[in-house]
Amino acid sequence: MGSHGSRGGEEEEEEEEEEEGDIGLERALRSLLDQSPLEPSDDDSDDVTTTQAPPPALWNHELRAELELLGGRGLKGRSLPRLLRQREWGRCRGGSFSGGERALIGERFLPTRVAAQEVYPQKAFCAVFSSDGNLLVSACQDQWLRVYSCRGSSLRALRCSRGRDVGWAILDVVFSPDASQCLYSSWSDYVHVFDIYGDGDQHTALDLRPEERRFAVFSLAMGPDGREVWGGANDGCLYGYDREVQRRVLRVAAHDDDVNAVAVGDAGGQLVVTGGDDAVCRLWDRRCLREERPREVAALAGHRDGVTFIHPRGDGRYLVSNSKDQTAKLWDLRRPAGPGGVAAARRAVARQSWDYRWQRAPRRAMATTPLPGDAALMTYRGHAVLHTLIRCRLAPPPGSDGGLFLGTGCASGAVIGKGAGLNPRGTYGGVGGVGGRGLRKGAWLKPIGGGWWAGLNRIGCWVVGGD
């Protein structure tokens, strides 16, 4: 009994000594953060106060940055473009971001807190903002369209309407330029128009008159004046519909396989961009586009597998694409690929024999060696493009950080943020992610800095920090 009590007392003394050592270390580290002299503890008998400043080696040490971030202070004066430039110039330790720098990016630029959430009975496929960021429309596999009013990080239901002639699910939704209507597509011969502020529950059908019996429009885009509607379909064609004359005006054989993505590439609406399962993005000039012998004005080649989504910055210069080869690429529309690059992409696609909807990506599909003639400015890795047509988007051009950031969905259940404002010909992974169960289709970053993400059966609003 006595010896056991003695051993217990010795152990308690050792624990007290360890605690005193931890307290001393904590005070020393705090002095590095505060640039203040060490202060003696209450139980110190000797005066250990000193006015000596921390050594420069400690002042710039990564430990200081991590402690500041843990304390909620952040790293003042350290902007993301500056960090990216340092990495590009090779000034980062180990060739990449340190733990403290990654924490800084996560603290400053990535959404970290769920402010609002809507849960649906089935899978949510789309969540798209109006151009001013005040409205959000979501489309779910339960065939319902839900329109929300978005102010800051709040979410208020505005309208709810059941889609018409929906086969399996609503595949894509797009707002009209004035945000008074939204258009949606499905496995159907029609694209439908829903009037958000109209009386009743009227949906107008736009007949595309396809030649295929089983037909779907995977992607929609609208011109800046709201007159022309563009659709990319599973028959490899680009469809154009004129709402003024109320008929289909174009059916262009655009790709060798499904057209998964379509977008308007410039502010005037004259440049139309498509991306397909043939791994090529094609640029079409609306002014000289004809059904007979259609010819693109340029092609962007470099992906090894089908393109799942494209998003232009809106200035007629830059565009980002996502692909089943598990990469996103940044393109300069003024630097197209040559015939050799397009031929190399076709050969690479012909060698693919897996199905992204239910199989894991094979190693050969994730080759890091650029294809011959790859015209991309940047290649981004670190996200999984599986199960569905994962989306990616560039930040809008207005503002000091416009176009510098790229957000992409990931089949792992995350939204990956990447820096796009880098010198050409680089290859980088993601700088951070936002968790979310079953996240499939990607993200649209609101101009105010928040983000809405479409999940497996929910949409949610994530905000940065504690604001």
Tab-separated table of C-alpha atoms in Angstrom:
chain	number	residue	atom	x	y	z
A	1	MET	CA	0.000	0.000	0.000
A	2	GLY	CA	2.726	2.446	1.055
A	3	SER	CA	4.991	1.719	-1.940
A	4	HIS	CA	2.076	2.021	-4.332
A	5	GLY	CA	1.153	5.397	-2.843
A	6	SER	CA	4.768	6.519	-3.181
A	7	ARG	CA	4.819	5.552	-6.854
A	8	GLY	CA	1.549	7.392	-7.373
A	9	GLY	CA	3.014	10.515	-5.778
A	10	GLU	CA	6.077	10.335	-8.020
A	11	GLU	CA	3.873	10.008	-11.100
A	12	GLU	CA	1.837	13.039	-10.026
A	13	GLU	CA	5.028	15.064	-9.585
A	14	GLU	CA	6.225	14.027	-13.054
A	15	GLU	CA	2.865	15.069	-14.579
A	16	GLU	CA	3.055	18.435	-12.799
A	17	GLU	CA	6.567	18.965	-14.168
A	18	GLU	CA	5.350	18.142	-17.707
A	19	GLU	CA	2.454	20.567	-17.317
A	20	GLU	CA	4.844	23.290	-16.140
A	21	GLY	CA	7.023	22.597	-19.189
A	22	ASP	CA	3.974	22.872	-21.479
A	23	ILE	CA	2.994	26.167	-19.855
A	24	GLY	CA	6.502	27.507	-20.335
A	25	LEU	CA	6.489	26.459	-24.010
A	26	GLU	CA	3.100	28.037	-24.496
A	27	ARG	CA	4.296	31.356	-23.050
A	28	ALA	CA	7.384	31.261	-25.229
A	29	LEU	CA	5.343	30.626	-28.379
A	30	ARG	CA	2.899	33.377	-27.478
A	31	SER	CA	5.801	35.772	-27.188
A	32	LEU	CA	6.725	34.963	-30.793
A	33	LEU	CA	3.199	35.805	-31.901
A	34	ASP	CA	2.779	38.968	-29.897
A	35	GLN	CA	6.260	40.410	-30.459
A	36	SER	CA	6.211	41.005	-26.719
A	37	PRO	CA	8.759	40.116	-24.026
A	38	LEU	CA	8.416	36.972	-22.019
A	39	GLU	CA	6.441	37.475	-18.851
A	40	PRO	CA	7.112	35.468	-15.729
A	41	SER	CA	4.475	33.104	-14.437
A	42	ASP	CA	2.959	33.536	-11.000
A	43	ASP	CA	4.944	30.704	-9.513
A	44	ASP	CA	8.315	31.767	-10.958
A	45	SER	CA	10.669	32.915	-8.226
A	46	ASP	CA	13.237	34.432	-10.586
A	47	ASP	CA	12.621	37.401	-12.857
A	48	VAL	CA	12.916	36.082	-16.404
A	49	THR	CA	11.529	39.166	-18.127
A	50	THR	CA	13.481	40.010	-21.255
A	51	THR	CA	13.091	42.579	-24.005
A	52	GLN	CA	14.948	40.578	-26.620
A	53	ALA	CA	12.976	40.274	-29.866
A	54	PRO	CA	12.488	36.823	-31.460
A	55	PRO	CA	15.254	35.812	-33.866
A	56	PRO	CA	14.466	36.387	-37.567
A	57	ALA	CA	14.595	32.655	-38.199
A	58	LEU	CA	11.739	32.164	-35.744
A	59	TRP	CA	9.877	35.212	-36.967
A	60	ASN	CA	9.531	33.742	-40.489
A	61	HIS	CA	9.151	30.163	-39.350
A	62	GLU	CA	6.149	28.164	-40.512
A	63	LEU	CA	5.307	27.413	-36.874
A	64	ARG	CA	4.449	31.057	-36.337
A	65	ALA	CA	2.071	31.060	-39.300
A	66	GLU	CA	0.308	27.923	-38.098
A	67	LEU	CA	-0.052	29.325	-34.574
A	68	GLU	CA	-1.496	32.554	-35.929
A	69	LEU	CA	-4.017	30.642	-37.984
A	70	LEU	CA	-4.994	28.454	-35.046
A	71	GLY	CA	-5.476	31.600	-33.006
A	72	GLY	CA	-7.784	33.068	-35.647
A	73	ARG	CA	-5.429	35.887	-36.626
A	74	GLY	CA	-4.536	34.803	-40.155
A	75	LEU	CA	-1.506	36.018	-42.036
A	76	LYS	CA	-1.939	39.699	-42.732
A	77	GLY	CA	-0.697	40.888	-46.100
A	78	ARG	CA	-0.434	37.368	-47.565
A	79	SER	CA	-2.743	37.293	-50.573
A	80	LEU	CA	-3.515	34.216	-52.648
A	81	PRO	CA	-2.006	35.639	-55.862
A	82	ARG	CA	1.206	36.348	-53.934
A	83	LEU	CA	1.301	32.804	-52.582
A	84	LEU	CA	0.700	31.399	-56.049
A	85	ARG	CA	3.493	33.534	-57.505
A	86	GLN	CA	5.883	32.333	-54.822
A	87	ARG	CA	5.052	28.732	-55.641
A	88	GLU	CA	5.445	29.405	-59.352
A	89	TRP	CA	8.857	30.993	-58.723
A	90	GLY	CA	9.980	28.012	-56.644
A	91	ARG	CA	10.133	29.911	-53.365
A	92	CYS	CA	7.884	27.492	-51.478
A	93	ARG	CA	9.572	24.995	-49.228
A	94	GLY	CA	9.341	21.545	-50.758
A	95	GLY	CA	7.951	22.952	-54.015
A	96	SER	CA	4.406	23.402	-52.720
A	97	PHE	CA	2.347	25.134	-50.059
A	98	SER	CA	3.220	24.531	-46.430
A	99	GLY	CA	0.656	23.414	-43.907
A	100	GLY	CA	0.270	26.957	-42.628
A	101	GLU	CA	-0.210	28.357	-46.118
A	102	ARG	CA	-2.832	25.746	-46.942
A	103	ALA	CA	-4.623	26.669	-43.731
A	104	LEU	CA	-4.442	30.338	-44.745
A	105	ILE	CA	-6.081	29.604	-48.086
A	106	GLY	CA	-8.759	27.549	-46.391
A	107	GLU	CA	-9.420	30.317	-43.868
A	108	ARG	CA	-9.538	33.192	-46.316
A	109	PHE	CA	-10.967	31.833	-49.545
A	110	LEU	CA	-12.815	28.548	-49.088
A	111	PRO	CA	-16.322	28.245	-47.675
A	112	THR	CA	-16.136	26.748	-44.197
A	113	ARG	CA	-19.591	26.930	-42.669
A	114	VAL	CA	-23.065	25.815	-43.771
A	115	ALA	CA	-25.453	28.769	-43.490
A	116	ALA	CA	-28.545	27.205	-45.082
A	117	GLN	CA	-29.585	23.860	-46.465
A	118	GLU	CA	-32.477	22.379	-48.417
A	119	VAL	CA	-33.036	18.619	-48.383
A	120	TYR	CA	-34.806	16.923	-51.286
A	121	PRO	CA	-36.401	13.485	-51.575
A	122	GLN	CA	-34.186	12.571	-54.567
A	123	LYS	CA	-30.926	13.590	-56.225
A	124	ALA	CA	-30.335	17.270	-56.949
A	125	PHE	CA	-28.776	17.704	-60.394
A	126	CYS	CA	-28.504	21.459	-60.838
A	127	ALA	CA	-28.184	24.579	-58.713
A	128	VAL	CA	-27.688	27.679	-60.857
A	129	PHE	CA	-27.566	31.380	-59.979
A	130	SER	CA	-28.948	34.268	-61.944
A	131	SER	CA	-26.308	36.670	-63.258
A	132	ASP	CA	-26.853	39.118	-60.373
A	133	GLY	CA	-26.705	36.351	-57.760
A	134	ASN	CA	-30.123	37.207	-56.297
A	135	LEU	CA	-31.971	34.114	-57.521
A	136	LEU	CA	-31.139	30.441	-57.397
A	137	VAL	CA	-32.953	27.666	-59.224
A	138	SER	CA	-32.446	24.004	-58.417
A	139	ALA	CA	-33.554	20.942	-60.350
A	140	CYS	CA	-34.073	17.596	-58.704
A	141	GLN	CA	-34.698	14.086	-59.920
A	142	ASP	CA	-38.181	14.358	-58.420
A	143	GLN	CA	-38.964	16.558	-61.485
A	144	TRP	CA	-39.528	19.738	-59.468
A	145	LEU	CA	-38.000	23.160	-60.109
A	146	ARG	CA	-37.415	25.254	-56.995
A	147	VAL	CA	-36.617	28.957	-57.206
A	148	TYR	CA	-35.088	30.733	-54.199
A	149	SER	CA	-34.397	34.330	-53.339
A	150	CYS	CA	-30.826	34.704	-52.092
A	151	ARG	CA	-29.753	37.659	-49.985
A	152	GLY	CA	-26.339	37.255	-48.440
A	153	SER	CA	-26.267	33.727	-47.054
A	154	SER	CA	-30.031	33.438	-46.488
A	155	LEU	CA	-32.365	31.294	-48.544
A	156	ARG	CA	-36.079	31.944	-49.101
A	157	ALA	CA	-38.355	29.811	-51.286
A	158	LEU	CA	-39.929	31.895	-54.063
A	159	ARG	CA	-41.575	29.472	-56.498
A	160	CYS	CA	-41.919	25.741	-56.933
A	161	SER	CA	-43.169	24.078	-60.096
A	162	ARG	CA	-43.211	20.569	-61.499
A	163	GLY	CA	-41.330	20.130	-64.774
A	164	ARG	CA	-43.087	19.043	-67.930
A	165	ASP	CA	-42.265	15.966	-70.013
A	166	VAL	CA	-39.328	15.019	-67.766
A	167	GLY	CA	-37.572	11.774	-68.601
A	168	TRP	CA	-35.532	10.359	-65.676
A	169	ALA	CA	-34.405	13.777	-64.405
A	170	ILE	CA	-34.052	17.465	-65.249
A	171	LEU	CA	-30.543	17.594	-66.690
A	172	ASP	CA	-29.791	21.291	-66.977
A	173	VAL	CA	-31.294	24.680	-66.099
A	174	VAL	CA	-30.386	28.173	-67.292
A	175	PHE	CA	-31.751	31.636	-66.466
A	176	SER	CA	-32.862	34.165	-69.058
A	177	PRO	CA	-30.686	37.320	-69.098
A	178	ASP	CA	-33.260	39.306	-67.097
A	179	ALA	CA	-33.794	36.394	-64.659
A	180	SER	CA	-37.552	36.457	-65.273
A	181	GLN	CA	-37.601	32.955	-66.780
A	182	CYS	CA	-35.666	29.743	-66.561
A	183	LEU	CA	-35.246	27.073	-69.218
A	184	TYR	CA	-34.708	23.401	-68.500
A	185	SER	CA	-33.976	20.233	-70.457
A	186	SER	CA	-34.353	16.504	-69.949
A	187	TRP	CA	-34.642	13.269	-71.885
A	188	SER	CA	-37.231	14.854	-74.137
A	189	ASP	CA	-37.639	16.367	-77.586
A	190	TYR	CA	-38.470	19.683	-75.956
A	191	VAL	CA	-36.773	22.404	-73.971
A	192	HIS	CA	-39.248	24.073	-71.630
A	193	VAL	CA	-39.523	27.691	-70.466
A	194	PHE	CA	-40.868	28.477	-67.000
A	195	ASP	CA	-42.031	32.024	-66.158
A	196	ILE	CA	-40.854	32.720	-62.608
A	197	TYR	CA	-43.066	35.742	-61.938
A	198	GLY	CA	-46.007	34.820	-64.158
A	199	ASP	CA	-49.509	34.004	-62.995
A	200	GLY	CA	-50.397	30.360	-62.847
A	201	ASP	CA	-48.013	27.549	-63.701
A	202	GLN	CA	-47.393	27.851	-67.418
A	203	HIS	CA	-44.502	26.053	-69.159
A	204	THR	CA	-43.795	26.761	-72.827
A	205	ALA	CA	-42.337	23.940	-74.936
A	206	LEU	CA	-39.631	24.622	-77.532
A	207	ASP	CA	-39.633	21.783	-80.069
A	208	LEU	CA	-36.122	20.873	-81.257
A	209	ARG	CA	-37.435	18.267	-83.745
A	210	PRO	CA	-34.603	15.747	-83.290
A	211	GLU	CA	-34.078	12.762	-85.555
A	212	GLU	CA	-33.207	10.372	-82.719
A	213	ARG	CA	-35.971	8.438	-80.975
A	214	ARG	CA	-34.223	8.556	-77.588
A	215	PHE	CA	-33.124	12.154	-77.293
A	216	ALA	CA	-31.708	14.306	-74.492
A	217	VAL	CA	-30.271	17.804	-74.204
A	218	PHE	CA	-27.427	17.579	-71.686
A	219	SER	CA	-26.525	21.263	-71.625
A	220	LEU	CA	-28.258	24.598	-72.274
A	221	ALA	CA	-27.057	28.136	-72.985
A	222	MET	CA	-28.812	31.357	-73.877
A	223	GLY	CA	-27.673	34.383	-75.844
A	224	PRO	CA	-27.277	37.765	-74.136
A	225	ASP	CA	-30.543	39.092	-75.615
A	226	GLY	CA	-32.561	36.021	-74.603
A	227	ARG	CA	-33.613	35.310	-78.175
A	228	GLU	CA	-31.422	32.343	-79.087
A	229	VAL	CA	-31.288	29.121	-77.080
A	230	TRP	CA	-28.458	26.626	-77.601
A	231	GLY	CA	-28.510	22.965	-76.633
A	232	GLY	CA	-25.954	20.159	-76.759
A	233	ALA	CA	-27.534	16.755	-77.309
A	234	ASN	CA	-26.789	13.049	-77.196
A	235	ASP	CA	-26.847	12.755	-81.001
A	236	GLY	CA	-23.617	14.758	-81.303
A	237	CYS	CA	-25.421	17.862	-82.565
A	238	LEU	CA	-25.650	21.488	-81.510
A	239	TYR	CA	-29.214	22.804	-81.638
A	240	GLY	CA	-30.194	26.444	-82.028
A	241	TYR	CA	-33.709	27.715	-81.326
A	242	ASP	CA	-34.952	31.218	-82.141
A	243	ARG	CA	-37.597	32.261	-79.627
A	244	GLU	CA	-38.737	35.163	-81.781
A	245	VAL	CA	-39.693	33.029	-84.781
A	246	GLN	CA	-40.558	30.110	-82.438
A	247	ARG	CA	-38.742	27.355	-84.278
A	248	ARG	CA	-35.477	25.500	-84.482
A	249	VAL	CA	-33.120	27.340	-86.796
A	250	LEU	CA	-29.970	25.202	-86.580
A	251	ARG	CA	-28.996	21.574	-86.164
A	252	VAL	CA	-25.227	21.258	-86.556
A	253	ALA	CA	-23.251	18.014	-86.445
A	254	ALA	CA	-20.752	19.342	-83.930
A	255	HIS	CA	-19.000	16.302	-82.427
A	256	ASP	CA	-18.338	12.638	-83.069
A	257	ASP	CA	-20.164	11.692	-79.851
A	258	ASP	CA	-22.452	13.202	-77.184
A	259	VAL	CA	-22.329	16.971	-76.757
A	260	ASN	CA	-22.096	17.285	-72.984
A	261	ALA	CA	-21.556	21.028	-72.693
A	262	VAL	CA	-22.454	24.228	-74.528
A	263	ALA	CA	-21.784	27.868	-73.614
A	264	VAL	CA	-21.782	31.353	-75.105
A	265	GLY	CA	-18.176	32.508	-75.120
A	266	ASP	CA	-18.430	36.282	-75.545
A	267	ALA	CA	-20.582	39.189	-74.388
A	268	GLY	CA	-22.057	39.709	-77.864
A	269	GLY	CA	-23.342	36.152	-78.193
A	270	GLN	CA	-21.565	35.500	-81.488
A	271	LEU	CA	-19.171	32.831	-80.174
A	272	VAL	CA	-20.661	29.473	-79.194
A	273	VAL	CA	-18.465	26.824	-77.549
A	274	THR	CA	-19.262	23.111	-77.306
A	275	GLY	CA	-17.565	20.196	-75.552
A	276	GLY	CA	-18.178	16.539	-76.281
A	277	ASP	CA	-17.260	12.966	-75.546
A	278	ASP	CA	-14.686	13.161	-78.341
A	279	ALA	CA	-12.481	15.108	-75.854
A	280	VAL	CA	-12.483	18.285	-77.974
A	281	CYS	CA	-13.955	21.741	-77.351
A	282	ARG	CA	-15.091	23.456	-80.551
A	283	LEU	CA	-15.662	27.149	-81.216
A	284	TRP	CA	-18.433	28.240	-83.599
A	285	ASP	CA	-19.031	31.696	-85.074
A	286	ARG	CA	-22.778	32.287	-85.052
A	287	ARG	CA	-22.556	34.698	-87.998
A	288	CYS	CA	-21.267	32.061	-90.421
A	289	LEU	CA	-22.747	28.900	-88.928
A	290	ARG	CA	-24.718	26.781	-91.405
A	291	GLU	CA	-26.232	23.322	-91.241
A	292	GLU	CA	-24.684	22.369	-94.569
A	293	ARG	CA	-20.975	21.651	-94.178
A	294	PRO	CA	-20.595	23.283	-90.746
A	295	ARG	CA	-17.073	24.241	-89.840
A	296	GLU	CA	-15.778	25.400	-86.491
A	297	VAL	CA	-13.529	28.425	-86.291
A	298	ALA	CA	-11.180	26.750	-83.793
A	299	ALA	CA	-10.740	23.623	-81.679
A	300	LEU	CA	-9.260	23.165	-78.209
A	301	ALA	CA	-7.612	19.766	-77.787
A	302	GLY	CA	-5.567	18.265	-74.957
A	303	HIS	CA	-7.970	16.136	-72.923
A	304	ARG	CA	-7.635	12.359	-73.084
A	305	ASP	CA	-11.324	11.623	-72.500
A	306	GLY	CA	-14.738	13.204	-72.868
A	307	VAL	CA	-15.385	16.799	-71.825
A	308	THR	CA	-18.076	16.997	-69.131
A	309	PHE	CA	-18.468	20.762	-68.748
A	310	ILE	CA	-17.178	24.077	-70.065
A	311	HIS	CA	-17.412	27.555	-68.590
A	312	PRO	CA	-16.118	30.720	-70.308
A	313	ARG	CA	-15.101	33.742	-68.292
A	314	GLY	CA	-17.320	35.870	-70.517
A	315	ASP	CA	-14.628	38.072	-72.036
A	316	GLY	CA	-14.115	36.060	-75.221
A	317	ARG	CA	-10.630	35.033	-74.126
A	318	TYR	CA	-10.562	32.372	-71.444
A	319	LEU	CA	-12.477	29.171	-70.849
A	320	VAL	CA	-12.204	26.257	-68.423
A	321	SER	CA	-13.218	22.672	-69.137
A	322	ASN	CA	-13.674	19.549	-67.026
A	323	SER	CA	-13.058	16.049	-68.339
A	324	LYS	CA	-13.417	12.360	-67.596
A	325	ASP	CA	-9.615	12.152	-67.755
A	326	GLN	CA	-9.794	13.581	-64.190
A	327	THR	CA	-8.426	17.005	-65.130
A	328	ALA	CA	-9.673	20.532	-65.638
A	329	LYS	CA	-7.946	22.725	-68.203
A	330	LEU	CA	-7.708	26.462	-68.710
A	331	TRP	CA	-7.712	27.630	-72.333
A	332	ASP	CA	-6.990	30.823	-74.209
A	333	LEU	CA	-9.520	30.981	-77.042
A	334	ARG	CA	-6.949	32.845	-79.117
A	335	ARG	CA	-4.577	29.856	-78.980
A	336	PRO	CA	-6.413	26.912	-80.582
A	337	ALA	CA	-4.993	23.469	-81.217
A	338	GLY	CA	-3.745	22.392	-84.603
A	339	PRO	CA	-4.820	19.321	-86.585
A	340	GLY	CA	-2.177	17.231	-84.818
A	341	GLY	CA	-3.610	18.050	-81.393
A	342	VAL	CA	-7.150	17.120	-82.441
A	343	ALA	CA	-5.920	13.850	-83.961
A	344	ALA	CA	-4.003	13.008	-80.761
A	345	ALA	CA	-7.133	13.603	-78.665
A	346	ARG	CA	-9.163	11.318	-80.911
A	347	ARG	CA	-6.577	8.552	-80.616
A	348	ALA	CA	-6.548	8.917	-76.824
A	349	VAL	CA	-10.343	8.681	-76.602
A	350	ALA	CA	-10.368	5.608	-78.840
A	351	ARG	CA	-8.114	3.826	-76.308
A	352	GLN	CA	-10.538	4.437	-73.405
A	353	SER	CA	-12.710	1.440	-72.539
A	354	TRP	CA	-14.140	2.281	-69.113
A	355	ASP	CA	-17.470	3.785	-68.037
A	356	TYR	CA	-17.184	6.789	-65.709
A	357	ARG	CA	-20.757	6.311	-64.441
A	358	TRP	CA	-20.018	3.173	-62.440
A	359	GLN	CA	-16.323	2.291	-62.755
A	360	ARG	CA	-13.240	3.743	-61.112
A	361	ALA	CA	-10.938	5.701	-63.374
A	362	PRO	CA	-8.162	3.414	-64.675
A	363	ARG	CA	-4.575	4.507	-64.277
A	364	ARG	CA	-4.103	4.992	-68.005
A	365	ALA	CA	-6.982	7.501	-67.978
A	366	MET	CA	-5.027	9.702	-65.574
A	367	ALA	CA	-1.773	9.969	-67.505
A	368	THR	CA	0.140	13.123	-66.616
A	369	THR	CA	2.150	13.403	-69.831
A	370	PRO	CA	0.582	16.083	-72.074
A	371	LEU	CA	-0.759	14.934	-75.398
A	372	PRO	CA	1.058	16.129	-78.507
A	373	GLY	CA	-0.371	19.496	-79.473
A	374	ASP	CA	-2.026	20.137	-76.088
A	375	ALA	CA	-3.040	23.816	-76.320
A	376	ALA	CA	-4.157	24.285	-72.701
A	377	LEU	CA	-2.602	27.060	-70.624
A	378	MET	CA	-3.011	25.130	-67.376
A	379	THR	CA	-3.955	21.623	-66.292
A	380	TYR	CA	-5.514	21.080	-62.856
A	381	ARG	CA	-5.649	17.746	-61.038
A	382	GLY	CA	-6.779	16.473	-57.681
A	383	HIS	CA	-10.543	16.009	-58.211
A	384	ALA	CA	-12.554	12.962	-59.316
A	385	VAL	CA	-14.848	13.183	-62.357
A	386	LEU	CA	-17.092	10.171	-61.880
A	387	HIS	CA	-20.773	9.127	-61.722
A	388	THR	CA	-22.151	12.177	-63.570
A	389	LEU	CA	-21.062	15.179	-65.653
A	390	ILE	CA	-19.060	17.015	-62.983
A	391	ARG	CA	-19.019	20.777	-63.476
A	392	CYS	CA	-16.379	23.459	-63.011
A	393	ARG	CA	-16.532	27.245	-63.104
A	394	LEU	CA	-14.280	30.279	-63.247
A	395	ALA	CA	-14.831	33.216	-60.943
A	396	PRO	CA	-16.553	36.080	-62.802
A	397	PRO	CA	-14.309	38.816	-64.234
A	398	PRO	CA	-15.632	41.841	-62.244
A	399	GLY	CA	-13.477	42.694	-59.233
A	400	SER	CA	-9.801	42.417	-58.430
A	401	ASP	CA	-9.894	38.613	-58.148
A	402	GLY	CA	-12.087	37.950	-61.179
A	403	GLY	CA	-11.063	34.850	-63.093
A	404	LEU	CA	-8.258	34.008	-60.667
A	405	PHE	CA	-10.127	31.168	-58.990
A	406	LEU	CA	-11.598	27.970	-60.288
A	407	GLY	CA	-14.086	25.764	-58.472
A	408	THR	CA	-14.871	22.203	-59.473
A	409	GLY	CA	-17.073	19.495	-58.083
A	410	CYS	CA	-15.623	16.150	-57.068
A	411	ALA	CA	-17.112	12.682	-56.864
A	412	SER	CA	-15.478	12.271	-53.433
A	413	GLY	CA	-17.991	14.704	-51.948
A	414	ALA	CA	-15.900	17.885	-52.029
A	415	VAL	CA	-15.726	21.137	-53.899
A	416	ILE	CA	-12.122	21.767	-54.917
A	417	GLY	CA	-10.811	25.310	-55.187
A	418	LYS	CA	-7.849	26.014	-57.458
A	419	GLY	CA	-5.899	29.145	-58.316
A	420	ALA	CA	-6.168	30.004	-62.018
A	421	GLY	CA	-4.090	33.186	-62.104
A	422	LEU	CA	-0.776	31.514	-62.887
A	423	ASN	CA	1.780	31.572	-65.650
A	424	PRO	CA	1.055	29.222	-68.569
A	425	ARG	CA	2.072	25.600	-69.014
A	426	GLY	CA	1.786	24.652	-65.349
A	427	THR	CA	0.192	21.619	-63.724
A	428	TYR	CA	-1.165	21.858	-60.201
A	429	GLY	CA	-3.431	20.045	-57.825
A	430	GLY	CA	-6.170	21.556	-55.716
A	431	VAL	CA	-5.419	23.938	-52.869
A	432	GLY	CA	-8.333	22.963	-50.689
A	433	GLY	CA	-11.810	21.504	-50.543
A	434	VAL	CA	-15.221	21.859	-49.003
A	435	GLY	CA	-16.863	18.714	-47.706
A	436	GLY	CA	-20.392	17.729	-48.649
A	437	ARG	CA	-22.043	14.352	-48.761
A	438	GLY	CA	-22.402	12.957	-52.227
A	439	LEU	CA	-21.511	16.194	-54.011
A	440	ARG	CA	-21.796	15.554	-57.723
A	441	LYS	CA	-22.355	18.519	-59.980
A	442	GLY	CA	-20.040	21.398	-59.380
A	443	ALA	CA	-20.290	24.828	-57.914
A	444	TRP	CA	-21.072	28.384	-58.866
A	445	LEU	CA	-19.297	30.963	-56.733
A	446	LYS	CA	-21.550	33.910	-55.909
A	447	PRO	CA	-20.083	37.368	-56.523
A	448	ILE	CA	-20.360	38.089	-52.798
A	449	GLY	CA	-18.029	35.216	-51.952
A	450	GLY	CA	-20.446	32.520	-50.793
A	451	GLY	CA	-21.322	29.382	-52.683
A	452	TRP	CA	-24.211	27.024	-53.265
A	453	TRP	CA	-23.426	23.395	-53.914
A	454	ALA	CA	-25.744	20.759	-55.404
A	455	GLY	CA	-25.460	17.569	-53.368
A	456	LEU	CA	-26.762	14.039	-53.552
A	457	ASN	CA	-30.202	15.011	-52.275
A	458	ARG	CA	-29.664	18.543	-51.021
A	459	ILE	CA	-28.323	21.975	-51.784
A	460	GLY	CA	-26.446	24.033	-49.249
A	461	CYS	CA	-25.032	27.500	-48.801
A	462	TRP	CA	-21.441	27.621	-47.579
A	463	VAL	CA	-19.925	30.894	-46.375
A	464	VAL	CA	-16.331	31.894	-45.729
A	465	GLY	CA	-15.195	32.055	-42.118
A	466	GLY	CA	-17.587	33.127	-39.438
A	467	ASP	CA	-19.164	36.083	-41.272
